[in-house]
Amino acid sequence: MSIRDSFRDSQHDALNDRSRGRRIFRRRVLLAALIAVIVFSVLIWRAAFLQVDRHAHFSELAEKNRIRTLVIPPERGRIFDDDGRVVAGNTATFQAQITPEDATDLKHELVILQEVLGLDDDTLHDLRERIRFGRSFDPALVKSDLTRYEMAKLAQLQPWLPGVDIVSSLKRTYPYGHLFAHVVGYVGRINVADLKRINPDLYQGTQYIGKSGIERQYEDVLHGTPGHKEVEVDALGRVVKVLKITPAVPGQDIHLSLDVPLQGIAAAALGSYSGALVAEDPRTGAIKAMVSRPSFDPNLFVDGISRKNYQALLNDPERPLYDRAVTATYPPGSTIKPVMGLAGLQYGLVDPNKKFFAGPYFQIPGDKHHYRDWKKWGHGWVNLDQAITQSCDVYFYDLAYRMGIDRLHEFLTGFGLGEKTGIDLPSESTGLVPSRAWKRKTKGQVWYPGETVIAGIGQGYMLTTVLQLAQTVSILAESGKRQRPWLVKSHELTEPPIKLKNPVFWQDVRHGMLDVVNSAHGTARRIAAPYLIAGKTGTAQVFTVAQNAEYHAKDLAKKLHDHAVFIGFAPYGDPKIAVAVLAEHGGSGSGTTAPMARRVMDYYLGYQPSKTVKPEFVQHGD
């Protein structure tokens, strides 16, 4: 091949290469353009989708990032005594709370809170349980009563604690501490059990709920209704503007029938004894004092009592958490004798003027067992009045035996014993007036005549509360008129009266109670006052003395001493106050509890303690 031909061939190959390169370039440009068109089309479609189809959704999310709805917890209603003194109030405090749905890493945030606020493991466990069973958008209380240091520390850590807020709140306080602990009760943190029974909408933002006493009984009245506040927040969640407020509706205030000074007198009268005292206005049923001793500080429970303090209360042998006024039950002892006398009159078993020989003991016909009187040699010949005055056991042994347990049960339950009084408290016990049917059902045994005999003096299976005894003496004071006992008057509380065959029967029994205090032979004659008191002493046995043994209190441990009981009302002619008091292991009703009742009556009726004045006796029937 010539040089010319070779040059011509190389030029042709170069032209072919350039043509091929242009074709490849055009294809690449077209491919790139196609990809760009596809990508641009997708972006346009996505933008259109987000801005048109999803506009409402993302607008709502954006608005939520800008506007938040905060709960305004209601102020809890206060509780006052009869004279307007605050016995349960509210005080301002700062607390830390966490809203689970706003937390980024809830588990980690709780660890930080435990370290910063010094929460113990039990408190942290309780907080986790409340969060677990609560709603994610409801704030949960972490700690109240924050110190300035704690608030500063939380503010410093705010970027790492989303969902944690420091809010001002009102904390429940009990200014009289121990004095009203059992009757007023206390509030505590809402726990898992509470969450399962309450309406969560009504408790939004609320950290406390009534746990006992009046606080629990009137929870729906005291609680109130939460409100809401719409606020504008910045990127860090800080409130910059309040947009709308729906105010909370505060709970209603409650006024009790109790009187603070009288409550203090009653508590002081009980002194170091465990027991209870209830003072009632027999005309209206208003409870003027209700004390259970020993007591406790309800302020310990508001923010959750520590395990150490709670165990100390639980392990205390005196059981300070136990309400001895309405929950505890005791044998009424001889305080039941006036009611037994009424039953005997009603059933025609007793002639008030007929004498009965009361020797040192009573025997059931055909039975060798001796049911002994408290007086070693007996009381001799006594009528009903004298039997009540001297608290003659043998007289009422005989009456109970002739009456039988069926009629005894019928009359005493009709009198209100063995049943709840209906007072506005959540923990009232029923007590017990035994019967054949009750023993057969609960013990699978028959009833024995000897059990009827001891029931006649308030022993054996018979049990009452101190409140029931106060109600009993109120009915006696009013000759059968009955008012349901109450602490907060909200409705008609008059009960059907007890009607007897002859209204004179009331006076027959009431006069015997008058002589208990004002007769030279009365068991409570040492409390005779410038005004006339009618009453009845009693002792409730803690254990049974063997048939041939004698009871010597000085030889027994205190826990084996009899309980001392007294019921009474005054003034005799126009009763304004009825009192029932029981001192555990107090021994003598006449020496221990009767003077306690006298102190309460003195204050309530406006008398100052002074030298006892012997009053003129009111004649039988006047």
XYZ file of C-alpha atoms in Angstrom:
622
model
C 0.000 0.000 0.000
C 1.202 3.481 -0.925
C 1.787 6.251 1.578
C -1.242 8.135 0.170
C -3.543 5.215 0.746
C -2.337 4.807 4.299
C -2.944 8.496 5.066
C -6.424 8.271 3.532
C -7.305 5.254 5.711
C -6.107 6.920 8.913
C -8.203 10.008 8.130
C -11.280 7.816 7.610
C -10.749 6.018 10.932
C -10.411 9.350 12.750
C -13.677 10.593 11.219
C -15.427 7.390 12.301
C -14.121 7.791 15.871
C -15.328 11.374 16.095
C -18.760 10.396 14.776
C -18.966 7.566 17.323
C -17.950 9.932 20.149
C -20.623 12.443 19.180
C -23.264 9.726 19.184
C -22.148 8.513 22.654
C -22.113 12.049 23.984
C -25.604 12.723 22.628
C -26.879 9.526 24.231
C -25.325 10.474 27.577
C -26.778 13.967 27.406
C -30.192 12.553 26.623
C -29.894 10.021 29.488
C -28.799 12.742 31.909
C -31.638 14.953 30.756
C -34.098 12.083 31.178
C -32.828 11.367 34.716
C -33.032 15.086 35.548
C -36.597 15.233 34.241
C -37.553 12.149 36.282
C -35.928 13.491 39.462
C -37.436 16.918 38.951
C -40.837 15.351 38.302
C -40.561 13.311 41.506
C -39.589 16.415 43.471
C -42.479 18.347 42.005
C -44.857 15.466 42.811
C -43.504 15.145 46.355
C -43.738 18.853 46.946
C -47.273 18.885 45.613
C -48.155 15.883 47.825
C -46.730 17.461 50.982
C -48.164 20.895 50.327
C -51.551 19.871 49.039
C -52.536 16.378 50.172
C -50.682 16.466 53.537
C -51.080 20.172 54.213
C -53.565 19.753 57.061
C -51.499 17.073 58.817
C -48.224 18.987 58.803
C -49.932 22.239 59.672
C -51.308 20.541 62.774
C -47.863 19.211 63.712
C -46.321 22.624 63.202
C -49.031 24.197 65.327
C -48.389 21.654 68.061
C -44.723 22.582 68.022
C -45.764 26.195 68.508
C -48.858 25.823 70.755
C -49.199 23.581 73.776
C -52.198 22.844 75.973
C -51.382 22.831 79.677
C -53.641 21.474 82.418
C -54.650 23.753 85.275
C -55.275 21.542 88.325
C -58.162 22.652 90.554
C -57.586 23.977 94.055
C -58.764 21.430 96.602
C -61.551 22.621 98.872
C -60.552 23.458 102.428
C -62.007 21.886 105.560
C -63.065 24.076 108.484
C -64.295 23.396 111.986
C -67.632 24.693 113.256
C -66.115 28.092 114.087
C -64.282 28.595 110.793
C -60.837 27.362 111.825
C -58.920 25.652 109.006
C -58.231 22.000 109.819
C -57.172 21.065 106.270
C -55.771 23.772 104.006
C -53.473 24.353 101.055
C -50.034 25.933 100.832
C -48.107 27.053 97.737
C -45.150 24.938 96.659
C -43.076 24.075 93.581
C -42.994 20.569 92.215
C -41.284 18.644 89.431
C -43.428 16.608 87.078
C -42.814 14.655 83.913
C -45.074 14.167 80.884
C -44.094 10.772 79.411
C -45.057 11.499 75.790
C -42.858 14.607 75.750
C -39.788 12.731 77.020
C -37.172 11.750 74.419
C -35.618 8.964 76.484
C -37.907 8.378 79.451
C -35.744 5.711 81.097
C -32.630 7.876 80.971
C -34.481 10.956 82.209
C -35.806 9.073 85.236
C -32.253 8.055 86.124
C -31.168 11.703 85.951
C -34.120 12.792 88.078
C -33.359 10.159 90.705
C -29.794 11.401 91.026
C -30.570 15.123 90.974
C -33.580 14.987 93.326
C -32.292 12.243 95.611
C -35.215 9.862 95.003
C -34.967 6.500 96.742
C -35.625 3.264 94.881
C -39.143 2.853 96.295
C -40.155 6.338 95.165
C -38.700 5.739 91.711
C -40.517 2.396 91.445
C -43.789 4.045 92.418
C -43.212 6.781 89.818
C -42.555 4.205 87.100
C -45.734 2.316 88.032
C -47.826 5.478 87.887
C -46.375 6.301 84.469
C -46.972 2.744 83.286
C -50.637 2.659 84.235
C -51.377 6.317 83.579
C -51.947 8.118 80.292
C -48.858 9.250 78.405
C -50.070 12.844 78.106
C -50.882 13.230 81.816
C -48.026 14.688 83.888
C -46.814 12.520 86.763
C -45.561 14.037 90.003
C -41.858 13.427 90.559
C -41.243 15.480 93.710
C -42.912 18.363 95.511
C -41.514 21.002 97.851
C -38.519 21.596 95.598
C -35.653 23.572 97.089
C -34.063 26.493 95.256
C -31.036 24.326 94.571
C -33.169 21.545 93.077
C -35.064 23.987 90.880
C -31.813 25.583 89.671
C -30.322 22.179 88.911
C -33.376 21.073 86.915
C -33.383 24.366 84.993
C -29.726 23.841 84.129
C -30.436 20.315 82.858
C -33.583 21.295 80.960
C -32.122 20.577 77.468
C -31.505 16.969 78.578
C -34.868 16.599 80.286
C -37.612 17.231 77.717
C -41.005 16.581 79.266
C -39.865 17.616 82.765
C -41.450 20.784 84.110
C -41.250 22.795 87.308
C -44.713 24.036 88.185
C -46.230 25.898 91.092
C -48.957 23.991 92.910
C -50.935 23.820 96.124
C -50.026 21.188 98.664
C -52.402 19.863 101.349
C -51.496 20.749 104.924
C -53.019 19.832 108.272
C -52.237 22.590 110.788
C -53.479 20.604 113.813
C -51.523 17.461 112.938
C -52.384 14.572 115.252
C -55.547 16.168 116.656
C -57.806 15.469 113.650
C -55.844 12.734 111.882
C -58.466 9.969 112.107
C -61.621 11.970 111.499
C -60.391 14.455 108.859
C -58.078 11.871 107.321
C -55.420 12.754 104.764
C -54.676 12.914 101.045
C -51.860 11.060 99.321
C -50.353 10.674 95.884
C -52.581 9.034 93.313
C -51.335 5.453 93.024
C -51.993 2.587 90.621
C -55.065 1.410 92.559
C -56.510 4.939 92.392
C -55.835 5.177 88.658
C -57.959 2.085 88.079
C -61.063 3.548 89.757
C -61.057 7.289 88.992
C -62.104 9.199 85.885
C -58.730 10.303 84.459
C -60.255 13.330 82.737
C -61.375 14.755 86.078
C -57.935 14.209 87.593
C -55.758 15.686 84.833
C -52.887 17.510 86.450
C -53.982 16.371 89.905
C -51.451 14.538 92.018
C -53.428 13.940 95.227
C -56.590 12.116 96.255
C -58.380 11.585 99.580
C -57.244 8.391 101.271
C -59.154 8.319 104.568
C -61.637 10.124 106.789
C -63.509 13.189 105.566
C -60.924 13.654 102.803
C -61.999 10.352 101.279
C -65.697 10.538 102.125
C -66.111 13.909 100.389
C -63.494 13.469 97.656
C -65.964 14.337 94.880
C -66.924 17.571 96.659
C -63.419 18.653 97.622
C -61.642 17.796 94.359
C -62.992 20.291 91.794
C -62.658 20.251 87.996
C -59.390 20.861 86.080
C -59.036 23.717 83.589
C -56.786 24.228 80.550
C -54.402 26.849 79.207
C -53.230 27.174 75.582
C -49.751 28.733 75.360
C -47.285 29.588 72.597
C -43.816 28.165 73.122
C -40.429 28.760 71.505
C -38.068 26.154 70.056
C -36.875 25.234 73.553
C -40.396 24.717 74.816
C -40.466 27.905 76.906
C -43.788 29.711 77.186
C -43.753 33.040 75.353
C -47.459 33.865 75.238
C -50.735 32.694 76.799
C -53.372 32.324 74.108
C -56.462 31.026 75.926
C -57.438 30.063 79.463
C -60.282 27.853 80.631
C -60.076 28.293 84.416
C -60.270 25.332 86.757
C -63.278 25.026 89.043
C -62.030 24.791 92.641
C -63.377 22.164 95.004
C -66.004 23.178 97.526
C -65.043 24.080 101.074
C -66.475 21.891 103.841
C -67.519 22.947 107.330
C -67.458 20.264 110.002
C -69.564 20.096 113.136
C -66.352 19.583 115.151
C -64.937 22.256 117.432
C -61.135 22.604 117.648
C -60.912 23.644 121.343
C -63.345 20.903 122.397
C -61.365 18.384 120.347
C -58.244 19.514 122.194
C -59.969 19.168 125.578
C -61.110 15.651 124.658
C -57.626 14.601 123.532
C -56.099 16.046 126.704
C -58.727 14.267 128.824
C -57.725 10.882 127.375
C -54.140 11.703 128.237
C -51.780 8.775 127.781
C -54.558 6.198 127.453
C -55.252 4.496 124.149
C -58.925 4.854 123.440
C -61.570 7.163 122.035
C -63.992 9.900 123.014
C -67.042 11.023 121.046
C -69.162 14.030 122.008
C -72.497 14.534 120.231
C -75.256 17.115 120.354
C -78.233 14.798 121.010
C -80.684 17.386 119.668
C -79.205 17.457 116.173
C -76.782 14.526 115.855
C -73.854 16.901 115.256
C -70.549 15.389 116.361
C -68.728 18.064 118.365
C -65.588 16.072 119.199
C -64.230 12.754 117.936
C -60.836 11.725 119.226
C -58.900 8.492 118.765
C -55.692 7.994 120.701
C -52.862 7.469 119.986
C -52.781 9.363 116.729
C -50.329 10.224 113.935
C -49.264 13.171 111.790
C -51.297 13.128 108.532
C -48.811 15.537 106.917
C -46.419 12.578 106.588
C -48.727 10.949 104.032
C -49.307 13.853 101.648
C -46.225 13.351 99.467
C -45.824 9.675 100.187
C -44.613 8.537 103.576
C -41.127 7.063 103.741
C -40.773 3.344 104.284
C -39.023 3.979 107.613
C -41.814 6.185 108.986
C -44.541 3.887 107.707
C -42.957 0.804 109.235
C -42.608 2.682 112.519
C -46.364 3.381 112.515
C -47.253 -0.175 111.495
C -45.000 -1.767 114.094
C -46.054 0.517 116.930
C -47.804 -1.791 119.461
C -50.276 1.009 120.278
C -51.485 1.008 116.636
C -51.781 4.772 116.056
C -53.280 4.257 112.572
C -56.280 2.410 114.043
C -59.401 4.549 114.430
C -60.736 3.646 117.854
C -63.795 5.882 117.561
C -65.606 4.351 114.571
C -63.619 1.294 113.443
C -62.515 -0.435 116.657
C -65.127 -2.522 118.479
C -65.247 -3.285 122.200
C -67.597 -5.013 124.637
C -69.851 -2.228 125.964
C -69.872 -3.665 129.467
C -72.324 -2.207 131.964
C -73.066 0.830 129.768
C -75.639 -1.429 128.093
C -77.664 -1.823 131.295
C -79.980 1.200 130.773
C -80.974 -0.217 127.366
C -81.483 -3.643 128.927
C -83.725 -1.976 131.515
C -85.799 -0.431 128.727
C -86.088 -3.833 127.043
C -87.278 -5.399 130.304
C -89.930 -2.671 130.705
C -91.024 -2.998 127.082
C -91.438 -6.794 127.292
C -93.190 -6.601 130.660
C -90.389 -8.435 132.446
C -89.635 -5.605 134.888
C -91.729 -3.656 137.372
C -89.651 -0.537 138.094
C -90.865 -0.404 141.677
C -90.546 -4.100 142.489
C -87.546 -5.176 144.526
C -85.283 -8.027 143.472
C -82.776 -9.727 145.756
C -79.350 -9.517 144.143
C -76.925 -11.793 145.926
C -73.236 -12.300 145.156
C -73.914 -14.419 142.079
C -76.575 -15.700 139.657
C -77.205 -19.314 138.713
C -79.132 -20.746 135.798
C -81.626 -23.295 137.183
C -80.008 -26.724 137.099
C -76.538 -25.304 136.435
C -73.816 -25.100 139.089
C -71.922 -22.264 137.365
C -71.820 -18.995 139.324
C -72.168 -15.757 137.324
C -70.632 -13.424 139.849
C -71.468 -9.810 140.607
C -68.705 -7.209 140.653
C -69.611 -6.567 144.314
C -68.301 -9.473 146.358
C -71.296 -9.798 148.730
C -73.971 -8.639 146.275
C -76.314 -5.622 146.424
C -79.216 -7.044 148.395
C -82.753 -5.882 147.600
C -82.776 -3.465 144.577
C -85.309 -2.098 142.099
C -84.554 -1.034 138.522
C -83.424 2.460 139.498
C -81.042 1.097 142.118
C -79.794 -1.650 139.808
C -78.748 0.979 137.255
C -77.367 3.320 139.926
C -75.218 0.650 141.533
C -74.565 -1.262 138.286
C -75.889 -4.503 139.768
C -74.765 -7.404 137.560
C -77.003 -10.059 139.129
C -80.147 -7.995 138.449
C -79.335 -7.877 134.719
C -78.122 -11.494 134.589
C -81.580 -12.525 135.754
C -83.317 -10.108 133.365
C -81.322 -11.314 130.348
C -81.965 -14.968 131.174
C -85.730 -14.395 131.419
C -85.714 -12.248 128.275
C -83.835 -14.753 126.118
C -81.379 -13.989 123.356
C -84.050 -13.624 120.660
C -85.875 -10.746 122.347
C -82.598 -9.246 123.567
C -81.294 -9.216 119.996
C -84.556 -7.790 118.650
C -84.678 -4.856 121.052
C -80.994 -3.910 120.992
C -80.722 -3.979 117.206
C -83.927 -1.937 117.037
C -82.156 0.544 119.285
C -79.387 0.830 116.686
C -76.767 -1.377 118.309
C -74.987 -3.890 116.096
C -75.559 -1.651 113.060
C -73.729 1.241 111.451
C -74.971 4.614 112.621
C -74.715 6.012 109.092
C -72.200 8.720 109.973
C -70.462 10.302 106.981
C -67.162 8.465 107.383
C -65.867 5.579 105.229
C -64.557 3.175 107.859
C -67.421 2.628 110.309
C -67.806 -0.827 111.833
C -71.157 -2.457 112.571
C -70.411 -3.910 115.981
C -72.317 -7.036 116.999
C -75.432 -7.975 118.908
C -75.271 -11.788 118.823
C -78.157 -14.116 118.051
C -78.805 -17.821 117.558
C -78.717 -17.418 113.793
C -75.459 -15.450 113.911
C -73.677 -18.102 115.988
C -74.990 -20.946 113.857
C -73.844 -19.190 110.671
C -70.431 -17.967 111.820
C -69.385 -20.688 114.258
C -71.591 -23.629 113.339
C -72.665 -23.971 116.974
C -75.872 -23.772 118.992
C -76.581 -20.952 121.416
C -76.205 -21.591 125.140
C -78.239 -19.946 127.938
C -75.061 -18.832 129.701
C -74.167 -16.729 126.690
C -77.455 -14.873 127.078
C -76.684 -14.199 130.745
C -73.362 -12.451 130.079
C -74.807 -10.610 127.054
C -77.125 -8.926 129.568
C -74.182 -6.969 130.994
C -72.534 -6.230 127.633
C -69.989 -9.044 127.657
C -69.476 -12.210 125.640
C -69.865 -11.782 121.918
C -71.415 -8.312 122.142
C -69.365 -5.541 120.522
C -69.964 -1.847 119.933
C -68.011 1.146 118.684
C -67.504 4.228 120.829
C -69.578 6.134 118.262
C -72.462 3.679 118.748
C -72.268 4.268 122.497
C -72.455 8.028 121.895
C -75.494 7.469 119.712
C -77.044 5.212 122.364
C -76.689 7.794 125.124
C -78.004 10.501 122.767
C -81.177 8.452 122.233
C -81.518 7.992 125.985
C -81.018 11.727 126.509
C -83.789 12.518 124.022
C -86.160 9.790 125.262
C -86.214 7.915 121.986
C -85.779 10.732 119.463
C -83.031 9.847 117.022
C -80.746 11.963 114.853
C -78.224 10.286 112.609
C -74.731 11.419 113.720
C -73.001 13.657 111.194
C -69.896 15.707 110.592
C -71.030 17.572 107.461
C -74.711 18.417 107.384
C -76.023 17.951 103.869
C -79.476 16.383 104.152
C -82.252 15.426 106.537
C -80.762 13.283 109.266
C -83.762 12.585 111.486
C -84.372 8.874 112.065
C -87.699 7.279 113.113
C -88.020 7.525 116.915
C -87.980 4.510 119.200
C -91.490 4.065 120.544
C -92.197 2.227 123.770
C -95.515 0.949 125.130
C -95.362 3.592 127.833
C -93.288 6.806 127.446
C -92.743 6.796 131.224
C -90.278 3.944 130.699
C -87.749 6.484 129.413
C -87.930 8.420 132.639
C -87.598 5.253 134.724
C -84.266 4.509 133.094
C -83.036 8.108 132.764
C -83.518 8.688 136.476
C -81.394 5.673 137.291
C -78.656 7.222 135.121
C -79.062 10.504 137.004
C -78.484 8.685 140.284
C -75.344 7.031 138.875
C -73.688 10.457 139.165
C -75.752 12.240 141.814
C -76.684 9.529 144.338
C -74.537 8.662 147.326
C -74.532 5.080 146.022
C -73.874 5.967 142.352
C -70.831 4.447 140.695
C -69.842 7.846 139.172
C -70.690 10.043 142.141
C -67.158 11.505 142.133
C -67.921 13.566 139.003
C -71.024 15.283 140.409
C -71.020 18.837 139.006
C -72.780 22.205 139.499
C -75.089 21.006 136.710
C -76.860 17.640 136.572
C -75.128 14.838 134.685
C -76.793 11.508 133.927
C -74.537 8.629 132.983
C -73.501 5.013 133.226
C -70.112 3.549 134.013
C -68.814 0.289 132.617
C -65.868 -2.060 132.448
C -65.198 -4.232 129.432
C -63.348 -7.427 130.277
C -60.212 -8.201 128.291
C -60.150 -11.816 129.469
C -62.415 -14.153 131.430
C -61.637 -14.777 135.096
C -61.751 -18.444 136.085
C -64.728 -19.625 138.147
C -62.901 -19.826 141.477
C -60.353 -17.060 140.830
C -60.492 -13.393 141.746
C -59.620 -10.369 139.623
C -56.758 -8.320 141.108
C -55.690 -5.596 138.700
C -52.486 -4.838 140.603
C -51.250 -8.369 139.931
C -51.845 -8.217 136.173
C -49.936 -6.713 133.299
C -51.532 -3.503 132.069
C -52.587 -5.105 128.784
C -54.823 -7.470 130.796
C -56.618 -4.729 132.718
C -60.287 -4.131 131.887
C -61.227 -1.339 129.519
C -62.904 1.594 131.272
C -66.114 2.963 129.709
C -68.509 5.804 130.467
C -71.546 7.251 128.722
C -73.408 10.335 129.884
C -75.407 13.418 128.950
C -75.979 16.874 130.440
C -77.725 18.947 131.596
C -80.257 16.389 132.735
C -83.352 18.517 132.201
C -82.283 19.937 128.824
C -79.560 17.734 127.284
C -77.107 19.628 125.094
C -74.212 17.190 124.986
C -73.835 13.409 125.091
C -70.437 11.813 125.633
C -69.061 8.299 125.253
C -65.482 7.564 126.237
C -63.422 4.382 126.414
C -59.899 4.038 127.806
C -58.180 0.776 126.924
C -56.996 -1.040 130.046
C -58.232 1.910 132.103
C -59.767 -0.401 134.687
C -62.509 1.636 136.314
C -65.178 3.507 134.405
C -65.970 5.529 137.507
C -62.377 6.442 138.289
C -60.912 6.766 134.786
C -63.387 7.626 132.043
C -66.158 9.408 133.962
C -63.812 12.286 134.919
C -62.751 12.521 131.264
C -66.356 13.006 130.202
C -66.851 15.600 132.968
C -63.949 17.695 131.601
C -65.501 17.726 128.129
C -68.950 18.600 129.485
C -67.515 21.396 131.647
C -65.931 23.081 128.649
C -68.863 22.582 126.300
C -71.412 23.918 128.793
C -69.232 26.849 129.806
C -68.327 25.713 133.314
C -64.845 26.058 134.733
C -63.604 23.100 136.798
C -64.283 23.932 140.421
C -65.051 22.292 143.719
C -67.853 19.753 143.311
C -71.208 21.102 144.460
C -73.816 18.645 145.615
C -76.957 19.366 143.551
C -80.506 18.923 144.698
C -81.788 15.571 143.587
C -84.416 15.482 140.884
C -87.250 13.324 142.156
C -88.193 10.213 140.287
C -90.724 11.121 137.588
C -90.141 14.902 137.650
